[in-house]
GROMACS .gro file of C-alpha atoms in nm:
model
  240
    1MET     CA    1  -1.773  -0.346  -1.549
    2HIS     CA    2  -1.713  -0.124  -1.270
    3THR     CA    3  -1.669  -0.179  -0.907
    4PRO     CA    4  -1.967  -0.082  -0.705
    5ILE     CA    5  -1.882   0.320  -0.565
    6ARG     CA    6  -1.982   0.410  -0.187
    7ALA     CA    7  -1.825   0.777  -0.148
    8VAL     CA    8  -1.790   1.077  -0.421
    9LEU     CA    9  -1.537   1.261  -0.319
   10PHE     CA   10  -1.533   1.620  -0.486
   11ASP     CA   11  -1.250   1.878  -0.528
   12LEU     CA   12  -1.412   2.245  -0.419
   13ASP     CA   13  -1.294   2.588  -0.616
   14ARG     CA   14  -1.483   2.486  -1.021
   15THR     CA   15  -1.597   2.207  -0.882
   16LEU     CA   16  -1.898   2.270  -0.599
   17VAL     CA   17  -1.764   2.647  -0.620
   18ASP     CA   18  -1.799   2.926  -0.906
   19LEU     CA   19  -1.430   3.050  -0.825
   20GLU     CA   20  -1.401   3.157  -1.174
   21GLY     CA   21  -1.640   3.368  -1.190
   22ALA     CA   22  -1.645   3.457  -0.844
   23THR     CA   23  -1.168   3.594  -0.931
   24ARG     CA   24  -1.308   3.700  -1.261
   25HIS     CA   25  -1.570   3.998  -1.077
   26GLY     CA   26  -1.354   4.056  -0.762
   27ILE     CA   27  -1.025   4.149  -0.949
   28GLN     CA   28  -1.202   4.411  -1.198
   29ALA     CA   29  -1.449   4.524  -0.956
   30HIS     CA   30  -1.189   4.592  -0.680
   31LEU     CA   31  -0.917   4.746  -1.003
   32GLY     CA   32  -1.266   4.970  -1.073
   33ALA     CA   33  -1.307   5.119  -0.786
   34LEU     CA   34  -0.876   5.156  -0.753
   35GLY     CA   35  -0.981   5.408  -1.158
   36LEU     CA   36  -0.714   5.148  -1.287
   37PRO     CA   37  -0.822   4.909  -1.606
   38ALA     CA   38  -1.001   4.685  -1.491
   39GLY     CA   39  -1.065   4.458  -1.860
   40GLU     CA   40  -1.006   4.167  -1.990
   41ASP     CA   41  -0.634   4.198  -2.024
   42GLU     CA   42  -0.562   4.260  -1.681
   43TYR     CA   43  -0.811   3.968  -1.588
   44LEU     CA   44  -0.637   3.765  -1.746
   45ARG     CA   45  -0.267   3.850  -1.604
   46TRP     CA   46  -0.432   3.855  -1.270
   47LYS     CA   47  -0.456   3.467  -1.386
   48GLU     CA   48  -0.081   3.433  -1.488
   49TYR     CA   49   0.055   3.556  -1.100
   50GLU     CA   50  -0.224   3.349  -0.944
   51ASP     CA   51  -0.085   3.079  -1.101
   52VAL     CA   52   0.310   3.222  -1.117
   53TYR     CA   53   0.245   3.240  -0.686
   54ILE     CA   54   0.009   2.975  -0.595
   55GLY     CA   55   0.207   2.751  -0.730
   56ARG     CA   56   0.553   2.878  -0.603
   57PHE     CA   57   0.348   2.846  -0.222
   58MET     CA   58   0.261   2.482  -0.278
   59ALA     CA   59   0.621   2.410  -0.414
   60GLY     CA   60   0.701   2.547  -0.127
   61GLU     CA   61   0.808   2.833  -0.215
   62LEU     CA   62   0.688   3.088  -0.091
   63GLY     CA   63   0.492   3.079   0.268
   64PHE     CA   64   0.143   3.137   0.248
   65GLN     CA   65   0.085   3.538   0.293
   66GLU     CA   66   0.347   3.564   0.051
   67GLN     CA   67   0.206   3.422  -0.172
   68ARG     CA   68  -0.004   3.677  -0.164
   69ARG     CA   69   0.134   3.954  -0.039
   70GLY     CA   70   0.382   3.883  -0.408
   71ARG     CA   71   0.053   3.890  -0.638
   72ALA     CA   72  -0.071   4.264  -0.507
   73ARG     CA   73   0.302   4.308  -0.637
   74ALA     CA   74   0.297   4.227  -0.985
   75MET     CA   75  -0.090   4.314  -1.008
   76SER     CA   76   0.014   4.633  -0.885
   77ARG     CA   77   0.253   4.713  -1.040
   78ARG     CA   78   0.428   4.863  -0.700
   79ALA     CA   79   0.778   4.670  -0.537
   80ASP     CA   80   0.781   4.894  -0.293
   81PHE     CA   81   0.397   4.787  -0.150
   82SER     CA   82   0.498   4.747   0.228
   83ASP     CA   83   0.394   4.445   0.352
   84ALA     CA   84   0.102   4.667   0.490
   85GLU     CA   85   0.003   4.799   0.236
   86ALA     CA   86   0.070   4.535  -0.049
   87ASP     CA   87  -0.265   4.303   0.305
   88LEU     CA   88  -0.477   4.583   0.220
   89TRP     CA   89  -0.434   4.547  -0.160
   90PHE     CA   90  -0.462   4.221  -0.173
   91ASN     CA   91  -0.794   4.205   0.105
   92GLY     CA   92  -1.022   4.447  -0.098
   93PHE     CA   93  -1.005   4.234  -0.407
   94TYR     CA   94  -1.060   3.946  -0.143
   95SER     CA   95  -1.400   4.044  -0.026
   96LEU     CA   96  -1.486   4.144  -0.351
   97MET     CA   97  -1.538   3.825  -0.491
   98THR     CA   98  -1.591   3.648  -0.177
   99ALA     CA   99  -1.861   3.841  -0.179
  100ALA     CA  100  -1.936   3.703  -0.547
  101LEU     CA  101  -1.913   3.354  -0.455
  102THR     CA  102  -2.184   3.097  -0.549
  103ALA     CA  103  -2.208   2.679  -0.556
  104PHE     CA  104  -2.334   2.652  -0.934
  105ALA     CA  105  -2.683   2.574  -1.010
  106ASP     CA  106  -2.634   2.149  -1.065
  107VAL     CA  107  -2.474   2.122  -0.692
  108GLU     CA  108  -2.770   2.101  -0.433
  109PRO     CA  109  -2.919   1.846  -0.681
  110THR     CA  110  -2.688   1.600  -0.735
  111LEU     CA  111  -2.526   1.613  -0.349
  112ASP     CA  112  -2.874   1.533  -0.286
  113ALA     CA  113  -2.911   1.239  -0.570
  114LEU     CA  114  -2.587   1.105  -0.376
  115ALA     CA  115  -2.746   1.111  -0.111
  116GLY     CA  116  -3.036   0.935  -0.155
  117ALA     CA  117  -2.880   0.690  -0.324
  118GLY     CA  118  -2.629   0.632  -0.015
  119MET     CA  119  -2.282   0.760  -0.130
  120THR     CA  120  -2.098   0.912   0.167
  121LEU     CA  121  -1.976   1.225   0.076
  122GLY     CA  122  -1.646   1.374   0.120
  123ILE     CA  123  -1.385   1.744   0.029
  124VAL     CA  124  -1.052   1.712  -0.084
  125THR     CA  125  -0.857   2.073  -0.154
  126ASN     CA  126  -0.524   2.233  -0.209
  127MET     CA  127  -0.635   2.467   0.002
  128PHE     CA  128  -0.718   2.544   0.353
  129SER     CA  129  -0.914   2.420   0.501
  130THR     CA  130  -1.085   2.715   0.711
  131PHE     CA  131  -1.107   2.935   0.413
  132GLN     CA  132  -1.210   2.648   0.243
  133LEU     CA  133  -1.493   2.607   0.512
  134GLU     CA  134  -1.585   2.950   0.479
  135LYS     CA  135  -1.646   2.968   0.062
  136LEU     CA  136  -1.941   2.652   0.156
  137GLN     CA  137  -2.119   2.847   0.387
  138ARG     CA  138  -2.071   3.228   0.129
  139CYS     CA  139  -2.244   2.940  -0.093
  140ARG     CA  140  -2.506   2.808   0.128
  141ILE     CA  141  -2.411   2.457   0.151
  142ASP     CA  142  -2.443   2.260   0.401
  143PRO     CA  143  -2.050   2.072   0.543
  144GLY     CA  144  -2.273   1.905   0.744
  145ARG     CA  145  -2.393   1.671   0.392
  146PHE     CA  146  -1.921   1.580   0.431
  147ALA     CA  147  -1.850   1.307   0.589
  148CYS     CA  148  -1.477   1.386   0.547
  149PHE     CA  149  -1.376   1.786   0.439
  150LEU     CA  150  -1.022   1.801   0.420
  151GLY     CA  151  -0.767   2.028   0.366
  152LEU     CA  152  -0.393   2.145   0.338
  153GLU     CA  153  -0.325   2.165   0.744
  154GLU     CA  154  -0.528   1.754   0.697
  155LEU     CA  155  -0.323   1.635   0.398
  156PRO     CA  156  -0.007   1.491   0.438
  157ALA     CA  157   0.074   1.606   0.068
  158ALA     CA  158  -0.134   1.797  -0.192
  159LYS     CA  159  -0.286   1.702  -0.459
  160PRO     CA  160  -0.143   1.520  -0.655
  161HIS     CA  161  -0.002   1.321  -0.418
  162PRO     CA  162  -0.173   0.980  -0.433
  163ASP     CA  163  -0.153   1.000   0.007
  164ALA     CA  164  -0.394   1.374  -0.070
  165PHE     CA  165  -0.737   1.133  -0.234
  166LEU     CA  166  -0.602   0.748  -0.108
  167THR     CA  167  -0.615   0.913   0.295
  168ALA     CA  168  -0.972   1.096   0.251
  169CYS     CA  169  -1.086   0.687   0.164
  170SER     CA  170  -0.876   0.555   0.533
  171VAL     CA  171  -1.100   0.852   0.700
  172ILE     CA  172  -1.445   0.771   0.566
  173GLY     CA  173  -1.397   0.453   0.519
  174VAL     CA  174  -1.353   0.228   0.169
  175GLU     CA  175  -1.116   0.072  -0.035
  176PRO     CA  176  -0.914   0.366  -0.370
  177HIS     CA  177  -1.158   0.153  -0.582
  178GLU     CA  178  -1.501   0.177  -0.421
  179ALA     CA  179  -1.433   0.625  -0.378
  180LEU     CA  180  -1.569   0.854  -0.722
  181TYR     CA  181  -1.279   1.141  -0.753
  182VAL     CA  182  -1.469   1.443  -0.918
  183GLY     CA  183  -1.253   1.783  -0.975
  184ASP     CA  184  -1.160   1.987  -1.241
  185GLU     CA  185  -0.871   1.967  -1.348
  186PRO     CA  186  -0.702   1.650  -1.507
  187ILE     CA  187  -0.403   1.634  -1.434
  188THR     CA  188  -0.405   1.770  -0.974
  189ASP     CA  189  -0.719   1.529  -0.977
  190ALA     CA  190  -0.893   1.346  -1.212
  191ALA     CA  191  -0.542   1.139  -1.366
  192ALA     CA  192  -0.415   1.251  -1.033
  193ALA     CA  193  -0.690   1.011  -0.861
  194ARG     CA  194  -0.732   0.768  -1.162
  195GLU     CA  195  -0.394   0.707  -1.067
  196ALA     CA  196  -0.421   0.583  -0.692
  197GLY     CA  197  -0.687   0.366  -0.790
  198LEU     CA  198  -1.034   0.555  -0.784
  199ARG     CA  199  -1.253   0.599  -1.002
  200SER     CA  200  -1.207   0.993  -1.176
  201ILE     CA  201  -1.390   1.222  -1.356
  202TRP     CA  202  -1.263   1.518  -1.493
  203LEU     CA  203  -1.532   1.786  -1.421
  204ASP     CA  204  -1.537   1.954  -1.755
  205ARG     CA  205  -1.685   2.265  -1.760
  206THR     CA  206  -1.577   2.516  -2.014
  207ASP     CA  207  -1.505   2.294  -2.269
  208ARG     CA  208  -1.126   2.212  -2.274
  209ARG     CA  209  -1.079   1.871  -2.330
  210SER     CA  210  -0.998   1.996  -2.674
  211THR     CA  211  -0.717   2.172  -2.633
  212LEU     CA  212  -0.529   1.904  -2.434
  213PRO     CA  213  -0.150   1.858  -2.508
  214GLU     CA  214  -0.091   1.497  -2.577
  215ASP     CA  215   0.073   1.499  -2.292
  216VAL     CA  216  -0.239   1.550  -2.036
  217ARG     CA  217  -0.517   1.332  -2.305
  218VAL     CA  218  -0.290   1.031  -2.207
  219ARG     CA  219  -0.274   1.072  -1.878
  220LEU     CA  220  -0.620   1.067  -1.918
  221GLU     CA  221  -0.718   0.791  -2.085
  222GLY     CA  222  -0.928   0.542  -1.806
  223VAL     CA  223  -1.102   0.887  -1.734
  224GLU     CA  224  -1.451   0.934  -1.766
  225ILE     CA  225  -1.501   1.310  -1.858
  226CYS     CA  226  -1.935   1.525  -1.820
  227SER     CA  227  -1.941   1.914  -1.819
  228ASP     CA  228  -2.195   1.897  -1.549
  229LEU     CA  229  -2.231   1.704  -1.138
  230MET     CA  230  -2.561   1.563  -1.246
  231SER     CA  231  -2.450   1.345  -1.519
  232ILE     CA  232  -2.303   1.187  -1.220
  233PRO     CA  233  -2.565   1.015  -1.061
  234ALA     CA  234  -2.733   0.831  -1.356
  235SER     CA  235  -2.385   0.791  -1.419
  236LEU     CA  236  -2.339   0.556  -1.134
  237SER     CA  237  -2.679   0.442  -1.117
  238ALA     CA  238  -2.639   0.296  -1.472
  239ALA     CA  239  -2.271   0.137  -1.354
  240GLY     CA  240  -2.473   0.027  -1.052
   0.00000   0.00000   0.00000
């Protein structure tokens, strides 16, 4: 039987906010406006560059603005872009992407149900809080719902380091075993939170579980899996 949960911590992107849908719209609309091919292949190429350059940023190899410029130069196939030209290109995408941001339909009713059950809520995200708070506001999610909002500026280490999760527990005044963490990444969110001592749920909105490699499946042992947020309040109620 689970220890009673007192707090629920969330990832933000692709968990509460539909970043993927907005990214797809943003890059395809941006390329189309430039008179360039804007189909599925181009979206997938953008995602590849996103993985590479954000990965290098998280590893400390590139600064935040450098990874953005790198993606712009790679996607435009313009290695000769000046910093100002790369910034302009990226900002064209980013403005279209942010305009398309929405919260998933299950977010508000889930937050309402959890708050009604007396849960303390928080967010732990591997991005700067300034940008993430702008996303919340764009999606009309009240930041005041959350007792903690921890981005890269506030964390001693980014997820999947255990200190990311343990810091959040300390800030809101609960023990790790009294907190539930919910995120869309099987390793960075779900497995890492469980290994840090929290109860964790992998939010698999797109049915990725059937294609996971065996080493990831092993890391997910003991992690709960759900396909939508609305199953979480009921799960906590049943466990309590």
